[in-house]
mmCIF file of C-alpha atoms and ligand atoms in Angstrom:
data_model
loop_
_atom_site.group_PDB
_atom_site.id
_atom_site.type_symbol
_atom_site.label_atom_id
_atom_site.label_comp_id
_atom_site.label_asym_id
_atom_site.label_seq_id
_atom_site.Cartn_x
_atom_site.Cartn_y
_atom_site.Cartn_z
ATOM 1 C CA UNK A 1 -205.341 -75.990 26.572
ATOM 2 C CA UNK A 2 -203.124 -73.268 27.993
ATOM 3 C CA UNK A 3 -201.749 -73.061 31.538
ATOM 4 C CA UNK A 4 -200.144 -69.873 32.813
ATOM 5 C CA UNK A 5 -199.040 -68.192 35.993
ATOM 6 C CA UNK A 6 -201.148 -65.052 36.065
ATOM 7 C CA UNK A 7 -201.949 -63.755 39.541
ATOM 8 C CA UNK A 8 -202.780 -67.369 40.340
ATOM 9 C CA UNK A 9 -203.053 -70.401 38.096
ATOM 10 C CA UNK A 10 -204.807 -69.402 34.871
ATOM 11 C CA UNK A 11 -206.017 -72.102 32.512
ATOM 12 C CA UNK A 12 -207.662 -71.600 29.152
ATOM 13 C CA UNK A 13 -210.031 -74.362 28.162
ATOM 14 C CA UNK A 14 -212.263 -74.037 25.095
ATOM 15 C CA UNK A 15 -212.042 -70.212 25.005
ATOM 16 C CA UNK A 16 -212.734 -69.781 28.729
ATOM 17 C CA UNK A 17 -210.200 -68.504 31.212
ATOM 18 C CA UNK A 18 -210.463 -70.244 34.570
ATOM 19 C CA UNK A 19 -208.497 -68.586 37.360
ATOM 20 C CA UNK A 20 -207.474 -70.780 40.307
ATOM 21 C CA UNK A 21 -206.486 -69.425 43.747
ATOM 22 C CA UNK A 22 -205.595 -65.842 42.673
ATOM 23 C CA UNK A 23 -203.190 -64.032 44.999
ATOM 24 C CA UNK A 24 -202.506 -60.951 42.846
ATOM 25 C CA UNK A 25 -203.937 -59.175 39.808
ATOM 26 C CA UNK A 26 -204.063 -61.509 36.820
ATOM 27 C CA UNK A 27 -203.062 -60.386 33.332
ATOM 28 C CA UNK A 28 -206.242 -61.916 31.921
ATOM 29 C CA UNK A 29 -209.925 -61.375 32.516
ATOM 30 C CA UNK A 30 -211.215 -64.638 33.980
ATOM 31 C CA UNK A 31 -214.580 -66.174 33.057
ATOM 32 C CA UNK A 32 -214.738 -67.992 36.375
ATOM 33 C CA UNK A 33 -212.667 -67.950 39.574
ATOM 34 C CA UNK A 34 -212.200 -71.038 41.775
ATOM 35 C CA UNK A 35 -210.827 -70.945 45.329
ATOM 36 C CA UNK A 36 -209.564 -74.242 46.745
ATOM 37 C CA UNK A 37 -209.551 -73.243 50.431
ATOM 38 C CA UNK A 38 -209.404 -70.349 52.877
ATOM 39 C CA UNK A 39 -205.662 -70.134 53.634
ATOM 40 C CA UNK A 40 -204.412 -66.614 52.955
ATOM 41 C CA UNK A 41 -201.837 -67.717 50.379
ATOM 42 C CA UNK A 42 -204.678 -68.995 48.166
ATOM 43 C CA UNK A 43 -206.829 -65.923 47.688
ATOM 44 C CA UNK A 44 -206.674 -62.157 47.712
ATOM 45 C CA UNK A 45 -209.736 -60.158 48.682
ATOM 46 C CA UNK A 46 -208.781 -57.229 46.426
ATOM 47 C CA UNK A 47 -208.613 -59.479 43.360
ATOM 48 C CA UNK A 48 -211.987 -61.012 44.258
ATOM 49 C CA UNK A 49 -213.472 -57.516 44.701
ATOM 50 C CA UNK A 50 -212.019 -56.334 41.363
ATOM 51 C CA UNK A 51 -213.778 -59.197 39.581
ATOM 52 C CA UNK A 52 -217.029 -58.734 41.504
ATOM 53 C CA UNK A 53 -219.084 -59.623 38.408
ATOM 54 C CA UNK A 54 -217.151 -62.832 37.607
ATOM 55 C CA UNK A 55 -218.635 -66.099 38.952
ATOM 56 C CA UNK A 56 -216.785 -67.163 42.088
ATOM 57 C CA UNK A 57 -216.712 -70.802 43.210
ATOM 58 C CA UNK A 58 -215.694 -72.133 46.648
ATOM 59 C CA UNK A 59 -217.160 -74.182 49.481
ATOM 60 C CA UNK A 60 -219.534 -72.693 52.048
ATOM 61 C CA UNK A 61 -216.854 -72.976 54.764
ATOM 62 C CA UNK A 62 -214.280 -71.240 52.559
ATOM 63 C CA UNK A 63 -216.660 -68.309 51.960
ATOM 64 C CA UNK A 64 -217.473 -68.116 55.677
ATOM 65 C CA UNK A 65 -213.796 -67.953 56.653
ATOM 66 C CA UNK A 66 -212.887 -65.508 53.846
ATOM 67 C CA UNK A 67 -215.547 -62.988 54.860
ATOM 68 C CA UNK A 68 -214.226 -62.963 58.443
ATOM 69 C CA UNK A 69 -211.264 -61.051 56.972
ATOM 70 C CA UNK A 70 -213.279 -58.480 55.006
ATOM 71 C CA UNK A 71 -216.366 -57.950 52.901
ATOM 72 C CA UNK A 72 -217.042 -59.506 49.496
ATOM 73 C CA UNK A 73 -219.398 -57.914 47.021
ATOM 74 C CA UNK A 74 -219.260 -60.626 44.383
ATOM 75 C CA UNK A 75 -222.585 -61.010 42.649
ATOM 76 C CA UNK A 76 -222.362 -64.585 41.394
ATOM 77 C CA UNK A 77 -221.246 -66.829 44.206
ATOM 78 C CA UNK A 78 -221.427 -70.630 43.892
ATOM 79 C CA UNK A 79 -221.072 -72.613 47.115
ATOM 80 C CA UNK A 80 -220.000 -76.168 46.318
ATOM 81 C CA UNK A 81 -219.850 -79.302 48.428
ATOM 82 C CA UNK A 82 -217.859 -82.523 48.197
ATOM 83 C CA UNK A 83 -219.196 -84.560 45.259
ATOM 84 C CA UNK A 84 -221.266 -81.746 43.733
ATOM 85 C CA UNK A 85 -221.172 -80.800 40.031
ATOM 86 C CA UNK A 86 -222.161 -77.511 38.389
ATOM 87 C CA UNK A 87 -221.942 -75.756 35.041
ATOM 88 C CA UNK A 88 -220.809 -72.104 35.216
ATOM 89 C CA UNK A 89 -220.285 -69.958 32.088
ATOM 90 C CA UNK A 90 -220.129 -73.168 30.051
ATOM 91 C CA UNK A 91 -217.432 -74.637 32.316
ATOM 92 C CA UNK A 92 -218.216 -77.950 34.006
ATOM 93 C CA UNK A 93 -216.924 -78.133 37.568
ATOM 94 C CA UNK A 94 -216.922 -81.060 40.007
ATOM 95 C CA UNK A 95 -215.822 -80.582 43.609
ATOM 96 C CA UNK A 96 -214.162 -83.247 45.761
ATOM 97 C CA UNK A 97 -212.949 -83.113 49.357
ATOM 98 C CA UNK A 98 -209.251 -82.212 49.719
ATOM 99 C CA UNK A 99 -208.822 -83.174 53.415
ATOM 100 C CA UNK A 100 -206.580 -80.151 54.064
ATOM 101 C CA UNK A 101 -208.757 -77.818 56.195
ATOM 102 C CA UNK A 102 -212.551 -77.613 56.584
ATOM 103 C CA UNK A 103 -214.137 -76.726 53.245
ATOM 104 C CA UNK A 104 -210.974 -77.417 51.241
ATOM 105 C CA UNK A 105 -211.857 -78.742 47.781
ATOM 106 C CA UNK A 106 -210.200 -80.289 44.773
ATOM 107 C CA UNK A 107 -211.796 -79.366 41.433
ATOM 108 C CA UNK A 108 -212.248 -81.344 38.237
ATOM 109 C CA UNK A 109 -212.719 -78.976 35.310
ATOM 110 C CA UNK A 110 -214.501 -80.156 32.130
ATOM 111 C CA UNK A 111 -213.771 -83.765 33.239
ATOM 112 C CA UNK A 112 -210.226 -83.182 32.030
ATOM 113 C CA UNK A 113 -208.194 -81.085 34.441
ATOM 114 C CA UNK A 114 -207.794 -82.023 38.102
ATOM 115 C CA UNK A 115 -206.709 -79.225 40.443
ATOM 116 C CA UNK A 116 -205.845 -80.604 43.879
ATOM 117 C CA UNK A 117 -205.384 -77.346 45.827
ATOM 118 C CA UNK A 118 -203.597 -78.210 49.085
ATOM 119 C CA UNK A 119 -204.594 -81.739 50.061
ATOM 120 C CA UNK A 120 -203.999 -84.533 52.563
ATOM 121 C CA UNK A 121 -204.498 -88.234 51.794
ATOM 122 C CA UNK A 122 -204.341 -89.278 55.432
ATOM 123 C CA UNK A 123 -207.306 -89.804 57.764
ATOM 124 C CA UNK A 124 -207.108 -87.236 60.584
ATOM 125 C CA UNK A 125 -208.961 -86.945 63.882
ATOM 126 C CA UNK A 126 -210.800 -83.904 62.488
ATOM 127 C CA UNK A 127 -211.047 -84.405 58.711
ATOM 128 C CA UNK A 128 -211.671 -87.090 56.105
ATOM 129 C CA UNK A 129 -208.819 -87.851 53.700
ATOM 130 C CA UNK A 130 -208.759 -86.626 50.096
ATOM 131 C CA UNK A 131 -209.401 -89.131 47.321
ATOM 132 C CA UNK A 132 -207.090 -89.466 44.354
ATOM 133 C CA UNK A 133 -208.969 -88.265 41.272
ATOM 134 C CA UNK A 134 -208.198 -89.573 37.810
ATOM 135 C CA UNK A 135 -207.762 -87.060 35.000
ATOM 136 C CA UNK A 136 -205.805 -86.295 31.863
ATOM 137 C CA UNK A 137 -204.132 -83.192 33.252
ATOM 138 C CA UNK A 138 -203.123 -82.807 36.880
ATOM 139 C CA UNK A 139 -202.279 -79.554 38.678
ATOM 140 C CA UNK A 140 -200.845 -80.658 42.017
ATOM 141 C CA UNK A 141 -199.761 -78.928 45.234
ATOM 142 C CA UNK A 142 -196.010 -79.581 45.566
ATOM 143 C CA UNK A 143 -195.249 -77.932 48.910
ATOM 144 C CA UNK A 144 -193.392 -81.018 50.171
ATOM 145 C CA UNK A 145 -192.272 -82.244 46.740
ATOM 146 C CA UNK A 146 -188.780 -83.369 47.768
ATOM 147 C CA UNK A 147 -187.614 -86.663 49.336
ATOM 148 C CA UNK A 148 -186.569 -85.195 52.730
ATOM 149 C CA UNK A 149 -190.246 -84.469 53.329
ATOM 150 C CA UNK A 150 -191.465 -87.974 54.094
ATOM 151 C CA UNK A 151 -193.554 -87.964 57.262
ATOM 152 C CA UNK A 152 -194.031 -90.805 59.771
ATOM 153 C CA UNK A 153 -197.592 -92.107 60.125
ATOM 154 C CA UNK A 154 -200.036 -89.825 61.897
ATOM 155 C CA UNK A 155 -200.667 -92.201 64.754
ATOM 156 C CA UNK A 156 -196.926 -92.328 65.481
ATOM 157 C CA UNK A 157 -196.698 -88.508 65.348
ATOM 158 C CA UNK A 158 -199.677 -88.161 67.697
ATOM 159 C CA UNK A 159 -197.866 -90.477 70.135
ATOM 160 C CA UNK A 160 -194.590 -88.574 69.845
ATOM 161 C CA UNK A 161 -196.309 -85.238 70.525
ATOM 162 C CA UNK A 162 -198.129 -86.713 73.518
ATOM 163 C CA UNK A 163 -194.863 -88.110 74.873
ATOM 164 C CA UNK A 164 -193.174 -84.684 74.600
ATOM 165 C CA UNK A 165 -196.148 -83.022 76.287
ATOM 166 C CA UNK A 166 -196.066 -85.575 79.099
ATOM 167 C CA UNK A 167 -192.351 -84.933 79.685
ATOM 168 C CA UNK A 168 -192.724 -81.178 79.588
ATOM 169 C CA UNK A 169 -195.764 -81.108 81.880
ATOM 170 C CA UNK A 170 -193.964 -83.365 84.385
ATOM 171 C CA UNK A 171 -190.948 -81.046 84.337
ATOM 172 C CA UNK A 172 -192.488 -77.531 84.141
ATOM 173 C CA UNK A 173 -196.213 -78.051 84.653
ATOM 174 C CA UNK A 174 -196.961 -76.727 81.180
ATOM 175 C CA UNK A 175 -196.207 -77.430 77.513
ATOM 176 C CA UNK A 176 -196.417 -74.957 74.620
ATOM 177 C CA UNK A 177 -197.305 -76.181 71.151
ATOM 178 C CA UNK A 178 -197.448 -74.062 67.989
ATOM 179 C CA UNK A 179 -199.091 -75.135 64.725
ATOM 180 C CA UNK A 180 -200.797 -73.541 61.719
ATOM 181 C CA UNK A 181 -204.361 -72.356 62.147
ATOM 182 C CA UNK A 182 -206.761 -73.234 60.689
ATOM 183 C CA UNK A 183 -205.312 -76.721 60.261
ATOM 184 C CA UNK A 184 -203.003 -78.732 62.485
ATOM 185 C CA UNK A 185 -203.614 -76.439 65.488
ATOM 186 C CA UNK A 186 -207.253 -77.631 65.677
ATOM 187 C CA UNK A 187 -206.164 -81.230 65.058
ATOM 188 C CA UNK A 188 -204.012 -80.887 68.185
ATOM 189 C CA UNK A 189 -206.899 -79.373 70.147
ATOM 190 C CA UNK A 190 -208.936 -82.474 69.277
ATOM 191 C CA UNK A 191 -206.006 -84.722 70.269
ATOM 192 C CA UNK A 192 -205.635 -83.152 73.718
ATOM 193 C CA UNK A 193 -209.361 -82.726 74.435
ATOM 194 C CA UNK A 194 -209.615 -86.326 75.631
ATOM 195 C CA UNK A 195 -206.522 -86.196 77.824
ATOM 196 C CA UNK A 196 -206.158 -85.489 81.516
ATOM 197 C CA UNK A 197 -204.218 -82.187 81.194
ATOM 198 C CA UNK A 198 -205.878 -78.783 81.457
ATOM 199 C CA UNK A 199 -206.165 -77.513 77.865
ATOM 200 C CA UNK A 200 -205.585 -73.851 76.972
ATOM 201 C CA UNK A 201 -206.365 -72.748 73.421
ATOM 202 C CA UNK A 202 -205.386 -69.389 71.932
ATOM 203 C CA UNK A 203 -208.308 -67.363 70.619
ATOM 204 C CA UNK A 204 -206.956 -67.406 67.046
ATOM 205 C CA UNK A 205 -207.031 -71.201 67.140
ATOM 206 C CA UNK A 206 -210.408 -71.294 68.894
ATOM 207 C CA UNK A 207 -212.082 -69.023 66.314
ATOM 208 C CA UNK A 208 -211.891 -71.786 63.681
ATOM 209 C CA UNK A 209 -212.679 -74.695 66.046
ATOM 210 C CA UNK A 210 -216.370 -74.881 65.104
ATOM 211 C CA UNK A 211 -215.483 -75.585 61.451
ATOM 212 C CA UNK A 212 -213.715 -78.719 62.698
ATOM 213 C CA UNK A 213 -216.770 -79.764 64.728
ATOM 214 C CA UNK A 214 -214.938 -78.944 67.981
ATOM 215 C CA UNK A 215 -217.048 -77.575 70.812
ATOM 216 C CA UNK A 216 -215.409 -75.542 73.548
ATOM 217 C CA UNK A 217 -214.252 -77.914 76.250
ATOM 218 C CA UNK A 218 -211.152 -75.973 77.236
ATOM 219 C CA UNK A 219 -209.959 -72.563 78.371
ATOM 220 C CA UNK A 220 -209.683 -69.897 75.662
ATOM 221 C CA UNK A 221 -206.742 -67.499 76.134
ATOM 222 C CA UNK A 222 -205.919 -64.296 74.262
ATOM 223 C CA UNK A 223 -202.243 -64.010 75.190
ATOM 224 C CA UNK A 224 -199.317 -66.075 76.397
ATOM 225 C CA UNK A 225 -199.550 -67.443 79.947
ATOM 226 C CA UNK A 226 -197.581 -69.951 82.024
ATOM 227 C CA UNK A 227 -200.675 -71.610 83.501
ATOM 228 C CA UNK A 228 -200.540 -75.336 84.105
ATOM 229 C CA UNK A 229 -201.523 -77.567 81.174
ATOM 230 C CA UNK A 230 -201.161 -77.944 77.411
ATOM 231 C CA UNK A 231 -201.227 -74.670 75.473
ATOM 232 C CA UNK A 232 -202.033 -74.544 71.762
ATOM 233 C CA UNK A 233 -200.976 -71.381 69.934
ATOM 234 C CA UNK A 234 -200.927 -70.282 66.285
ATOM 235 C CA UNK A 235 -197.632 -70.787 64.473
ATOM 236 C CA UNK A 236 -196.847 -67.067 64.237
ATOM 237 C CA UNK A 237 -196.204 -66.954 68.023
ATOM 238 C CA UNK A 238 -193.341 -69.452 67.702
ATOM 239 C CA UNK A 239 -190.465 -66.999 68.270
ATOM 240 C CA UNK A 240 -192.160 -65.264 71.199
ATOM 241 C CA UNK A 241 -192.888 -68.590 72.857
ATOM 242 C CA UNK A 242 -189.397 -69.941 72.268
ATOM 243 C CA UNK A 243 -188.045 -66.933 74.201
ATOM 244 C CA UNK A 244 -190.053 -68.110 77.224
ATOM 245 C CA UNK A 245 -189.558 -71.842 76.650
ATOM 246 C CA UNK A 246 -186.828 -72.766 74.166
ATOM 247 C CA UNK A 247 -188.290 -76.264 73.934
ATOM 248 C CA UNK A 248 -191.687 -75.075 72.704
ATOM 249 C CA UNK A 249 -193.076 -77.904 70.540
ATOM 250 C CA UNK A 250 -193.224 -76.789 66.901
ATOM 251 C CA UNK A 251 -195.529 -78.760 64.624
ATOM 252 C CA UNK A 252 -195.130 -78.296 60.842
ATOM 253 C CA UNK A 253 -194.286 -80.429 57.811
ATOM 254 C CA UNK A 254 -191.052 -78.457 57.381
ATOM 255 C CA UNK A 255 -189.796 -80.086 60.608
ATOM 256 C CA UNK A 256 -189.033 -83.213 58.520
ATOM 257 C CA UNK A 257 -186.029 -81.271 57.211
ATOM 258 C CA UNK A 258 -184.861 -80.046 60.630
ATOM 259 C CA UNK A 259 -182.900 -81.959 63.207
ATOM 260 C CA UNK A 260 -184.761 -80.786 66.274
ATOM 261 C CA UNK A 261 -186.353 -83.162 68.810
ATOM 262 C CA UNK A 262 -188.984 -80.518 69.705
ATOM 263 C CA UNK A 263 -190.184 -80.056 66.108
ATOM 264 C CA UNK A 264 -192.515 -82.625 64.551
ATOM 265 C CA UNK A 265 -193.719 -83.033 60.939
ATOM 266 C CA UNK A 266 -197.477 -83.282 61.415
ATOM 267 C CA UNK A 267 -199.012 -81.453 58.477
ATOM 268 C CA UNK A 268 -202.262 -80.653 56.662
ATOM 269 C CA UNK A 269 -200.390 -81.329 53.406
ATOM 270 C CA UNK A 270 -199.352 -84.567 51.758
ATOM 271 C CA UNK A 271 -195.754 -85.652 52.128
ATOM 272 C CA UNK A 272 -193.448 -86.477 49.219
ATOM 273 C CA UNK A 273 -194.512 -90.141 49.070
ATOM 274 C CA UNK A 274 -198.190 -89.240 48.870
ATOM 275 C CA UNK A 275 -197.532 -86.667 46.150
ATOM 276 C CA UNK A 276 -195.837 -89.357 44.047
ATOM 277 C CA UNK A 277 -198.670 -91.802 44.842
ATOM 278 C CA UNK A 278 -201.223 -89.223 43.675
ATOM 279 C CA UNK A 279 -199.429 -88.648 40.372
ATOM 280 C CA UNK A 280 -199.038 -92.387 39.699
ATOM 281 C CA UNK A 281 -202.648 -93.260 40.531
ATOM 282 C CA UNK A 282 -204.229 -90.239 38.817
ATOM 283 C CA UNK A 283 -203.333 -91.606 35.381
ATOM 284 C CA UNK A 284 -202.457 -88.050 34.299
ATOM 285 C CA UNK A 285 -200.613 -87.600 31.017
ATOM 286 C CA UNK A 286 -199.426 -84.133 31.941
ATOM 287 C CA UNK A 287 -198.576 -82.865 35.436
ATOM 288 C CA UNK A 288 -198.228 -79.234 36.461
ATOM 289 C CA UNK A 289 -196.596 -78.670 39.843
ATOM 290 C CA UNK A 290 -197.293 -75.590 41.931
ATOM 291 C CA UNK A 291 -196.278 -74.053 45.309
ATOM 292 C CA UNK A 292 -193.369 -74.888 47.604
ATOM 293 C CA UNK A 293 -191.017 -77.393 46.012
ATOM 294 C CA UNK A 294 -192.764 -77.231 42.610
ATOM 295 C CA UNK A 295 -189.503 -76.907 40.663
ATOM 296 C CA UNK A 296 -187.835 -79.922 42.328
ATOM 297 C CA UNK A 297 -190.974 -82.036 42.146
ATOM 298 C CA UNK A 298 -191.444 -81.289 38.453
ATOM 299 C CA UNK A 299 -187.862 -82.386 37.760
ATOM 300 C CA UNK A 300 -188.354 -85.588 39.760
ATOM 301 C CA UNK A 301 -191.490 -86.336 37.716
ATOM 302 C CA UNK A 302 -189.679 -85.685 34.434
ATOM 303 C CA UNK A 303 -186.925 -88.083 35.556
ATOM 304 C CA UNK A 304 -189.682 -90.627 36.207
ATOM 305 C CA UNK A 305 -190.828 -90.197 32.597
ATOM 306 C CA UNK A 306 -193.789 -87.834 33.058
ATOM 307 C CA UNK A 307 -194.411 -84.727 31.033
ATOM 308 C CA UNK A 308 -194.266 -82.152 33.790
ATOM 309 C CA UNK A 309 -193.985 -78.379 34.122
ATOM 310 C CA UNK A 310 -193.675 -76.091 37.089
ATOM 311 C CA UNK A 311 -196.135 -73.220 37.515
ATOM 312 C CA UNK A 312 -193.991 -70.489 39.061
ATOM 313 C CA UNK A 313 -196.150 -68.130 41.101
ATOM 314 C CA UNK A 314 -194.883 -64.736 42.389
HETATM 315 ZN ZN1 LIG B 1 -203.454 -74.459 52.690
#
């Protein structure tokens, strides 16, 4: 078995190249391409179009979100669901829920290699948690693969965000929150749907709401306003919003490393403790780390006695 960084994660198993989450042109010709989920740092439409005749595997939701950003002309498309197994080009693939965003999947390849994609082991108000899958070789998301990134429990974070919102609404009449979309932004929409505040949701958060099973029960806005209530905006508007309200509530896992009372580490990813738990319970003999803190996490695993390598992308 060979594992390489080649436009994405390229693995060679029994003469077949399997390309995972390609973000740029690979140096190999893949036999099959797998996409874990529809976040833009996990696929590239041009690469998918270039390999239009190569079988492409992803969930139905992932395909639906991807094609919102542009056309796909791939001829052999396989839409997989949680728990489903298929054989493509002689490669056996099993899909399991990853709990990260709607349609996010982990893949088990030839019953040997487990690829987690981005995943979350915690139960959320909008998504089921990922299961830990046993396998000989593990390729694991390492975004938060360092000890500072240990998050409090979700219920506690929900309470802390609500407390901040309560304070801000009492003081100014409104509270701004920014979070990644699709992902935590919709989780926050769900959290504030049952509360007594008027809820205002930015259109770029609303457009993914249906994938989370959220029906419109709020006001959809296309720009920034100072109307009364709780406002949920995509993360990219953070700087603009902080110019209007410097205490805009920022929700991201990276906040665990900041010392800012208005930033909270609610994330669609697993924290450091859950990454270690996954590795320990997977029974993997070999662990490849990828994304974010992959280098640090790989070193930590080696110090723990695992055979581990970092897959350096970009
Ligand atoms: Zn993601």
